[in-house]
mmCIF file of C-alpha atoms and ligand atoms in Angstrom:
data_model
loop_
_atom_site.group_PDB
_atom_site.id
_atom_site.type_symbol
_atom_site.label_atom_id
_atom_site.label_comp_id
_atom_site.label_asym_id
_atom_site.label_seq_id
_atom_site.Cartn_x
_atom_site.Cartn_y
_atom_site.Cartn_z
ATOM 1 C CA MET A 1 -0.006 0.016 0.009
ATOM 2 C CA THR A 2 1.230 3.503 -0.814
ATOM 3 C CA PRO A 3 2.095 5.372 2.358
ATOM 4 C CA VAL A 4 0.303 8.577 3.312
ATOM 5 C CA ILE A 5 2.564 11.339 2.022
ATOM 6 C CA VAL A 6 2.541 14.657 3.908
ATOM 7 C CA ARG A 7 4.501 17.722 2.994
ATOM 8 C CA THR A 8 3.444 20.483 5.383
ATOM 9 C CA ARG A 9 3.372 20.813 9.169
ATOM 10 C CA GLU A 10 -0.438 20.981 9.081
ATOM 11 C CA GLU A 11 -0.713 17.755 7.043
ATOM 12 C CA LEU A 12 1.782 16.072 9.362
ATOM 13 C CA ALA A 13 -0.102 17.187 12.498
ATOM 14 C CA ALA A 14 -3.335 15.840 11.046
ATOM 15 C CA ALA A 15 -1.744 12.490 10.170
ATOM 16 C CA ARG A 16 0.033 12.298 13.546
ATOM 17 C CA SER A 17 -3.222 12.790 15.396
ATOM 18 C CA GLN A 18 -4.630 9.677 13.659
ATOM 19 C CA VAL A 19 -1.818 7.424 14.930
ATOM 20 C CA GLU A 20 -2.886 5.075 17.672
ATOM 21 C CA GLY A 21 -0.257 3.195 19.632
ATOM 22 C CA THR A 22 3.458 3.573 19.123
ATOM 23 C CA LEU A 23 5.205 5.405 16.306
ATOM 24 C CA ALA A 24 8.723 4.791 14.988
ATOM 25 C CA LEU A 25 10.536 7.343 12.780
ATOM 26 C CA VAL A 26 13.346 6.660 10.335
ATOM 27 C CA PRO A 27 14.860 10.003 9.274
ATOM 28 C CA THR A 28 16.554 9.927 5.845
ATOM 29 C CA MET A 29 17.755 12.188 3.085
ATOM 30 C CA GLY A 30 16.130 9.961 0.456
ATOM 31 C CA ALA A 31 17.995 8.113 -2.311
ATOM 32 C CA LEU A 32 16.887 5.098 -0.363
ATOM 33 C CA HIS A 33 18.887 1.861 -0.426
ATOM 34 C CA GLU A 34 18.873 -1.444 1.406
ATOM 35 C CA GLY A 35 20.507 0.197 4.471
ATOM 36 C CA HIS A 36 17.528 2.507 4.861
ATOM 37 C CA LEU A 37 15.130 -0.364 4.212
ATOM 38 C CA SER A 38 16.657 -2.434 6.976
ATOM 39 C CA LEU A 39 15.998 0.495 9.388
ATOM 40 C CA MET A 40 12.402 0.560 8.215
ATOM 41 C CA ARG A 41 12.062 -3.177 8.988
ATOM 42 C CA GLN A 42 13.580 -2.546 12.402
ATOM 43 C CA ALA A 43 11.061 0.257 12.882
ATOM 44 C CA ARG A 44 8.232 -2.115 11.978
ATOM 45 C CA ARG A 45 9.434 -4.501 14.707
ATOM 46 C CA SER A 46 9.625 -1.622 17.211
ATOM 47 C CA ALA A 47 6.295 0.145 16.786
ATOM 48 C CA GLY A 48 2.772 -0.184 15.395
ATOM 49 C CA THR A 49 3.146 2.705 12.944
ATOM 50 C CA VAL A 50 6.256 3.469 10.832
ATOM 51 C CA ALA A 51 7.064 6.980 9.563
ATOM 52 C CA VAL A 52 9.965 7.870 7.257
ATOM 53 C CA SER A 53 11.137 11.433 6.707
ATOM 54 C CA ILE A 54 12.797 12.415 3.460
ATOM 55 C CA PHE A 55 14.602 15.744 3.565
ATOM 56 C CA VAL A 56 17.974 16.782 2.173
ATOM 57 C CA ASN A 57 18.992 19.126 4.953
ATOM 58 C CA PRO A 58 20.953 22.121 3.629
ATOM 59 C CA LEU A 59 22.183 22.992 7.144
ATOM 60 C CA GLN A 60 24.394 19.934 7.402
ATOM 61 C CA PHE A 61 26.248 20.451 4.110
ATOM 62 C CA GLY A 62 29.369 22.633 4.180
ATOM 63 C CA PRO A 63 30.372 25.055 1.382
ATOM 64 C CA GLY A 64 31.771 23.025 -1.491
ATOM 65 C CA GLU A 65 29.981 19.824 -0.366
ATOM 66 C CA ASP A 66 27.483 17.955 -2.526
ATOM 67 C CA PHE A 67 24.134 19.538 -1.492
ATOM 68 C CA ASP A 68 23.202 20.558 -5.033
ATOM 69 C CA ARG A 69 24.122 17.243 -6.642
ATOM 70 C CA TYR A 70 22.934 15.018 -3.755
ATOM 71 C CA PRO A 71 20.757 12.317 -5.397
ATOM 72 C CA ARG A 72 17.037 13.021 -5.258
ATOM 73 C CA THR A 73 14.968 9.976 -6.287
ATOM 74 C CA PHE A 74 11.552 10.699 -4.711
ATOM 75 C CA PRO A 75 9.291 8.496 -6.884
ATOM 76 C CA THR A 76 11.427 5.377 -6.376
ATOM 77 C CA ASP A 77 11.838 6.262 -2.674
ATOM 78 C CA ILE A 78 8.054 6.182 -2.318
ATOM 79 C CA GLU A 79 7.903 2.826 -4.120
ATOM 80 C CA ALA A 80 10.504 1.453 -1.716
ATOM 81 C CA CYS A 81 8.572 2.801 1.304
ATOM 82 C CA ALA A 82 5.400 1.229 -0.082
ATOM 83 C CA ALA A 83 7.116 -2.153 -0.530
ATOM 84 C CA GLU A 84 8.290 -1.993 3.086
ATOM 85 C CA GLY A 85 4.789 -1.187 4.365
ATOM 86 C CA VAL A 86 5.748 2.284 5.637
ATOM 87 C CA ASP A 87 2.614 4.062 6.864
ATOM 88 C CA LEU A 88 3.624 7.701 6.678
ATOM 89 C CA VAL A 89 6.196 9.695 4.673
ATOM 90 C CA PHE A 90 7.024 13.239 5.734
ATOM 91 C CA ALA A 91 8.673 14.999 2.814
ATOM 92 C CA PRO A 92 8.864 18.699 3.633
ATOM 93 C CA SER A 93 10.270 21.357 1.320
ATOM 94 C CA ARG A 94 13.074 23.585 2.469
ATOM 95 C CA GLU A 95 10.506 26.337 3.066
ATOM 96 C CA VAL A 96 8.459 24.099 5.364
ATOM 97 C CA MET A 97 11.509 23.137 7.438
ATOM 98 C CA TYR A 98 13.157 26.569 7.389
ATOM 99 C CA PRO A 99 10.472 29.226 6.730
ATOM 100 C CA ASP A 100 12.986 31.816 8.027
ATOM 101 C CA GLU A 101 16.738 31.763 8.379
ATOM 102 C CA PRO A 102 17.059 29.923 11.736
ATOM 103 C CA GLN A 103 18.408 32.045 14.537
ATOM 104 C CA VAL A 104 18.463 29.375 17.266
ATOM 105 C CA THR A 105 20.153 26.106 16.360
ATOM 106 C CA VAL A 106 21.614 23.121 18.203
ATOM 107 C CA GLN A 107 25.301 23.325 19.060
ATOM 108 C CA SER A 108 26.980 19.932 18.955
ATOM 109 C CA GLY A 109 29.697 21.016 21.419
ATOM 110 C CA PRO A 110 33.210 19.598 21.643
ATOM 111 C CA MET A 111 32.128 16.132 20.504
ATOM 112 C CA GLY A 112 30.900 17.677 17.275
ATOM 113 C CA GLU A 113 34.339 19.098 16.560
ATOM 114 C CA VAL A 114 36.330 15.867 16.526
ATOM 115 C CA VAL A 115 36.752 13.106 13.903
ATOM 116 C CA GLU A 116 34.010 13.636 11.264
ATOM 117 C CA GLY A 117 33.222 17.018 12.831
ATOM 118 C CA ALA A 118 36.818 18.122 12.329
ATOM 119 C CA ALA A 119 36.676 17.087 8.666
ATOM 120 C CA ARG A 120 33.266 18.746 8.180
ATOM 121 C CA PRO A 121 32.983 21.881 10.373
ATOM 122 C CA GLY A 122 29.366 22.693 11.280
ATOM 123 C CA HIS A 123 28.056 19.382 9.961
ATOM 124 C CA PHE A 124 26.910 18.038 13.323
ATOM 125 C CA ASP A 125 25.273 21.339 14.344
ATOM 126 C CA GLY A 126 23.197 21.223 11.160
ATOM 127 C CA MET A 127 22.425 17.519 11.547
ATOM 128 C CA LEU A 128 21.344 17.805 15.204
ATOM 129 C CA THR A 129 19.226 20.883 14.437
ATOM 130 C CA VAL A 130 17.215 19.094 11.754
ATOM 131 C CA VAL A 131 16.911 15.895 13.818
ATOM 132 C CA LEU A 132 15.590 17.823 16.799
ATOM 133 C CA LYS A 133 13.093 19.627 14.493
ATOM 134 C CA LEU A 134 11.962 16.305 12.994
ATOM 135 C CA LEU A 135 11.561 14.776 16.460
ATOM 136 C CA ASN A 136 9.480 17.787 17.593
ATOM 137 C CA LEU A 137 7.337 17.671 14.468
ATOM 138 C CA VAL A 138 6.746 13.911 14.219
ATOM 139 C CA ARG A 139 6.918 13.115 17.986
ATOM 140 C CA PRO A 140 7.855 9.455 17.543
ATOM 141 C CA ASP A 141 8.198 7.045 20.467
ATOM 142 C CA VAL A 142 11.378 5.620 18.888
ATOM 143 C CA ALA A 143 13.752 7.028 16.300
ATOM 144 C CA ILE A 144 16.049 4.744 14.392
ATOM 145 C CA PHE A 145 19.463 5.667 12.975
ATOM 146 C CA GLY A 146 22.192 3.638 11.251
ATOM 147 C CA GLU A 147 25.392 2.597 12.963
ATOM 148 C CA LYS A 148 27.028 3.381 9.617
ATOM 149 C CA ASP A 149 27.083 7.004 10.829
ATOM 150 C CA ALA A 150 28.455 6.094 14.255
ATOM 151 C CA GLN A 151 29.367 9.587 15.388
ATOM 152 C CA GLN A 152 25.974 10.891 14.232
ATOM 153 C CA LEU A 153 24.226 8.176 16.291
ATOM 154 C CA ALA A 154 26.424 8.924 19.344
ATOM 155 C CA MET A 155 25.673 12.667 19.048
ATOM 156 C CA ILE A 156 21.940 12.118 18.700
ATOM 157 C CA ARG A 157 21.966 9.913 21.805
ATOM 158 C CA ARG A 158 23.884 12.677 23.607
ATOM 159 C CA MET A 159 21.481 15.413 22.445
ATOM 160 C CA VAL A 160 18.459 13.346 23.524
ATOM 161 C CA ALA A 161 20.019 12.784 26.959
ATOM 162 C CA ASP A 162 21.295 16.347 27.435
ATOM 163 C CA LEU A 163 18.092 18.042 26.264
ATOM 164 C CA ASN A 164 15.656 15.488 27.725
ATOM 165 C CA VAL A 165 14.031 14.784 24.375
ATOM 166 C CA PRO A 166 11.233 12.278 25.006
ATOM 167 C CA VAL A 167 12.182 9.637 22.475
ATOM 168 C CA ARG A 168 14.042 6.303 22.462
ATOM 169 C CA VAL A 169 16.985 6.195 20.060
ATOM 170 C CA ASP A 170 17.868 2.844 18.504
ATOM 171 C CA GLY A 171 20.813 2.042 16.222
ATOM 172 C CA GLY A 172 20.568 -0.342 13.270
ATOM 173 C CA PRO A 173 23.473 -2.416 11.913
ATOM 174 C CA THR A 174 25.366 -1.330 8.775
ATOM 175 C CA VAL A 175 24.169 -3.041 5.593
ATOM 176 C CA ARG A 176 26.967 -3.881 3.157
ATOM 177 C CA GLU A 177 27.431 -5.052 -0.427
ATOM 178 C CA PRO A 178 28.548 -8.706 -0.656
ATOM 179 C CA ASP A 179 32.161 -7.462 -1.135
ATOM 180 C CA GLY A 180 32.007 -5.392 2.078
ATOM 181 C CA LEU A 181 31.375 -1.850 0.750
ATOM 182 C CA ALA A 182 28.970 -0.112 3.124
ATOM 183 C CA LEU A 183 25.819 0.981 1.296
ATOM 184 C CA SER A 184 25.577 4.740 0.897
ATOM 185 C CA SER A 185 23.508 7.106 -1.227
ATOM 186 C CA ARG A 186 26.878 8.527 -2.316
ATOM 187 C CA ASN A 187 28.121 5.186 -3.779
ATOM 188 C CA ARG A 188 26.283 5.986 -6.982
ATOM 189 C CA TYR A 189 28.836 8.765 -7.627
ATOM 190 C CA LEU A 190 31.634 6.201 -7.858
ATOM 191 C CA SER A 191 33.037 4.989 -11.186
ATOM 192 C CA VAL A 192 33.964 1.311 -11.359
ATOM 193 C CA PRO A 193 37.688 1.973 -10.636
ATOM 194 C CA GLU A 194 36.799 4.431 -7.839
ATOM 195 C CA ARG A 195 34.530 1.847 -6.274
ATOM 196 C CA ARG A 196 37.423 -0.660 -6.385
ATOM 197 C CA THR A 197 39.625 1.828 -4.503
ATOM 198 C CA GLY A 198 36.812 2.663 -2.087
ATOM 199 C CA LEU A 199 36.620 -0.994 -1.028
ATOM 200 C CA ALA A 200 39.788 -0.327 0.935
ATOM 201 C CA LEU A 201 37.711 1.286 3.722
ATOM 202 C CA SER A 202 35.810 -1.869 4.660
ATOM 203 C CA ARG A 203 38.915 -4.030 4.020
ATOM 204 C CA ALA A 204 40.930 -1.859 6.353
ATOM 205 C CA LEU A 205 38.235 -2.113 9.069
ATOM 206 C CA ARG A 206 38.108 -5.880 8.697
ATOM 207 C CA ALA A 207 41.922 -6.093 8.991
ATOM 208 C CA GLY A 208 41.746 -3.867 12.080
ATOM 209 C CA ALA A 209 38.927 -5.927 13.643
ATOM 210 C CA ASP A 210 40.919 -9.142 13.052
ATOM 211 C CA ALA A 211 43.718 -7.674 15.168
ATOM 212 C CA ALA A 212 41.406 -6.457 18.000
ATOM 213 C CA ALA A 213 42.622 -9.028 20.530
ATOM 214 C CA GLU A 214 46.175 -7.733 20.113
ATOM 215 C CA GLY A 215 45.298 -4.219 21.243
ATOM 216 C CA PRO A 216 44.903 -0.737 19.772
ATOM 217 C CA ASP A 217 48.291 -0.336 18.116
ATOM 218 C CA ALA A 218 47.910 -3.583 16.261
ATOM 219 C CA VAL A 219 44.417 -2.562 15.123
ATOM 220 C CA THR A 220 45.469 0.754 13.642
ATOM 221 C CA ALA A 221 48.628 -0.734 12.123
ATOM 222 C CA ALA A 222 46.643 -3.485 10.360
ATOM 223 C CA ALA A 223 44.078 -1.018 9.045
ATOM 224 C CA ARG A 224 46.766 1.450 7.981
ATOM 225 C CA THR A 225 48.564 -1.173 5.889
ATOM 226 C CA VAL A 226 45.461 -1.604 3.757
ATOM 227 C CA LEU A 227 44.866 2.168 3.479
ATOM 228 C CA ASP A 228 48.500 2.921 2.619
ATOM 229 C CA LYS A 229 48.202 0.631 -0.387
ATOM 230 C CA ALA A 230 44.987 2.325 -1.480
ATOM 231 C CA GLU A 231 46.627 5.757 -1.240
ATOM 232 C CA THR A 232 48.946 4.772 -4.110
ATOM 233 C CA ALA A 233 46.253 2.953 -6.145
ATOM 234 C CA ASP A 234 44.825 4.343 -9.395
ATOM 235 C CA PRO A 235 42.587 6.184 -8.718
ATOM 236 C CA PRO A 236 44.052 6.909 -5.283
ATOM 237 C CA LEU A 237 42.294 7.090 -1.947
ATOM 238 C CA ALA A 238 42.767 10.360 0.013
ATOM 239 C CA LEU A 239 42.508 9.470 3.692
ATOM 240 C CA ASP A 240 40.773 11.985 5.957
ATOM 241 C CA TYR A 241 41.101 10.026 9.190
ATOM 242 C CA LEU A 242 41.516 6.620 10.765
ATOM 243 C CA VAL A 243 40.690 6.680 14.479
ATOM 244 C CA LEU A 244 40.021 4.312 17.313
ATOM 245 C CA VAL A 245 37.527 5.954 19.623
ATOM 246 C CA ASP A 246 35.047 5.432 22.454
ATOM 247 C CA PRO A 247 31.661 4.573 20.913
ATOM 248 C CA ALA A 248 29.770 6.979 23.177
ATOM 249 C CA THR A 249 32.127 9.997 23.322
ATOM 250 C CA PHE A 250 34.342 9.645 20.243
ATOM 251 C CA ALA A 251 37.335 10.389 22.475
ATOM 252 C CA PRO A 252 40.462 8.399 21.546
ATOM 253 C CA VAL A 253 40.833 5.029 23.265
ATOM 254 C CA ALA A 254 44.133 3.470 24.169
ATOM 255 C CA GLY A 255 43.188 0.660 26.513
ATOM 256 C CA PRO A 256 41.177 -2.563 26.386
ATOM 257 C CA GLY A 257 37.374 -2.463 26.040
ATOM 258 C CA GLN A 258 34.704 -1.379 23.570
ATOM 259 C CA ALA A 259 35.842 0.803 20.678
ATOM 260 C CA VAL A 260 34.836 2.053 17.268
ATOM 261 C CA LEU A 261 37.395 2.002 14.466
ATOM 262 C CA ALA A 262 36.253 4.766 12.144
ATOM 263 C CA VAL A 263 37.607 5.742 8.766
ATOM 264 C CA ALA A 264 36.834 8.427 6.202
ATOM 265 C CA ALA A 265 38.365 9.070 2.832
ATOM 266 C CA ARG A 266 37.731 10.675 -0.514
ATOM 267 C CA VAL A 267 37.897 8.781 -3.769
ATOM 268 C CA GLY A 268 37.694 11.218 -6.635
ATOM 269 C CA ALA A 269 35.116 13.777 -5.420
ATOM 270 C CA THR A 270 33.214 11.290 -3.248
ATOM 271 C CA HIS A 271 33.337 11.372 0.568
ATOM 272 C CA LEU A 272 33.095 7.845 2.048
ATOM 273 C CA ILE A 273 32.867 6.854 5.705
ATOM 274 C CA ASP A 274 32.709 3.545 7.480
ATOM 275 C CA ASN A 275 33.295 2.079 10.913
ATOM 276 C CA VAL A 276 33.301 -1.131 12.908
ATOM 277 C CA HIS A 277 32.682 -1.864 16.581
ATOM 278 C CA LEU A 278 35.304 -3.916 18.295
ATOM 279 C CA GLN A 279 36.321 -5.321 21.631
ATOM 280 C CA LEU A 280 39.952 -4.354 22.192
ATOM 281 C CA GLY A 281 42.243 -6.707 24.015
ATOM 282 C CA LYS A 282 45.416 -5.837 25.902
ATOM 283 C CA GLU A 283 48.616 -4.910 24.085
ATOM 284 C CA HIS A 284 50.873 -7.966 24.088
HETATM 285 P P1 AMP B 301 21.042 9.346 5.047
HETATM 286 O O1 AMP B 301 19.890 9.243 4.108
HETATM 287 O O2 AMP B 301 22.373 9.032 4.413
HETATM 288 O O3 AMP B 301 21.028 10.553 5.865
HETATM 289 O O4 AMP B 301 20.815 8.133 6.057
HETATM 290 C C1 AMP B 301 19.628 7.958 6.753
HETATM 291 C C2 AMP B 301 19.792 6.915 7.802
HETATM 292 O O5 AMP B 301 20.184 5.690 7.208
HETATM 293 C C3 AMP B 301 20.916 7.288 8.793
HETATM 294 O O6 AMP B 301 20.480 6.925 10.106
HETATM 295 C C4 AMP B 301 22.075 6.441 8.335
HETATM 296 O O7 AMP B 301 22.966 6.125 9.349
HETATM 297 C C5 AMP B 301 21.349 5.214 7.853
HETATM 298 N N1 AMP B 301 22.193 4.456 6.892
HETATM 299 C C6 AMP B 301 22.878 4.951 5.803
HETATM 300 N N2 AMP B 301 23.574 3.965 5.222
HETATM 301 C C7 AMP B 301 23.340 2.807 5.920
HETATM 302 C C8 AMP B 301 23.752 1.450 5.798
HETATM 303 N N3 AMP B 301 24.593 1.075 4.842
HETATM 304 N N4 AMP B 301 23.297 0.559 6.692
HETATM 305 C C9 AMP B 301 22.450 0.938 7.674
HETATM 306 N N5 AMP B 301 22.002 2.185 7.837
HETATM 307 C C10 AMP B 301 22.426 3.115 6.989
#
């Protein structure tokens, strides 16, 4: 069944008032792929009604980033939502979300300035601002985000805790291509040779994860070996960062315990990120 599609705050409020029982929201920027669909299935298991938002948020793109060319595939997105049994799609225009230049926005704080935030200044402020607006508009019981964007998920959890936002935040596992490449709306920018080079991200993470028991230095060394090779490939990979951080704070970790190994790189003009959770052992 085709979902109910609402575009304005008034239409959304009317649809929201019809919802009985629990509501789960999956916020997206569209160009939906199997990763998004897996979050919709998780939403279906978590609540009686499933809502998806589709909005390419200008606030979270920096100057020179791909806002203008970001893929917009609304008709096929709606077909995908229908196939997944999504009940409600909120697809606001820029004017609906930002009728005026916003004066008051969410500040992501120090955690928003490290790792991906250091590579993309202002990105997390813009992302948190739109997520808080979507949560206030849709008022879901649970909101579901992908672990693929691990720092985004950690920052949303932190915002919800710090600002007492009445919603449960759940993470969903990263969906990958059979060869390991994490699905991303940006993968469609990649040429065949660029995609081959881009595979180094997931390979490096796997090499790092395989060394987890040997401790942090072994993890980063194993991952770096794979990335070093990709930096001299044709086309080359341009590494932005490879870090081993605490999953909740994104502060560097040096000791044993839970960690996220996160990597970001550019291949051609395409920005790719990926990460893996691991349990670090002691240094031998
Ligand atoms: P985006 O449309 O890229 O803003 O992503 C919308 C949501 O889908 C975010 O919570 C992402 O973390 C999540 N997501 C993106 N790629 C994947 C993937 N490969 N597996 C699982 N979730 C994903």
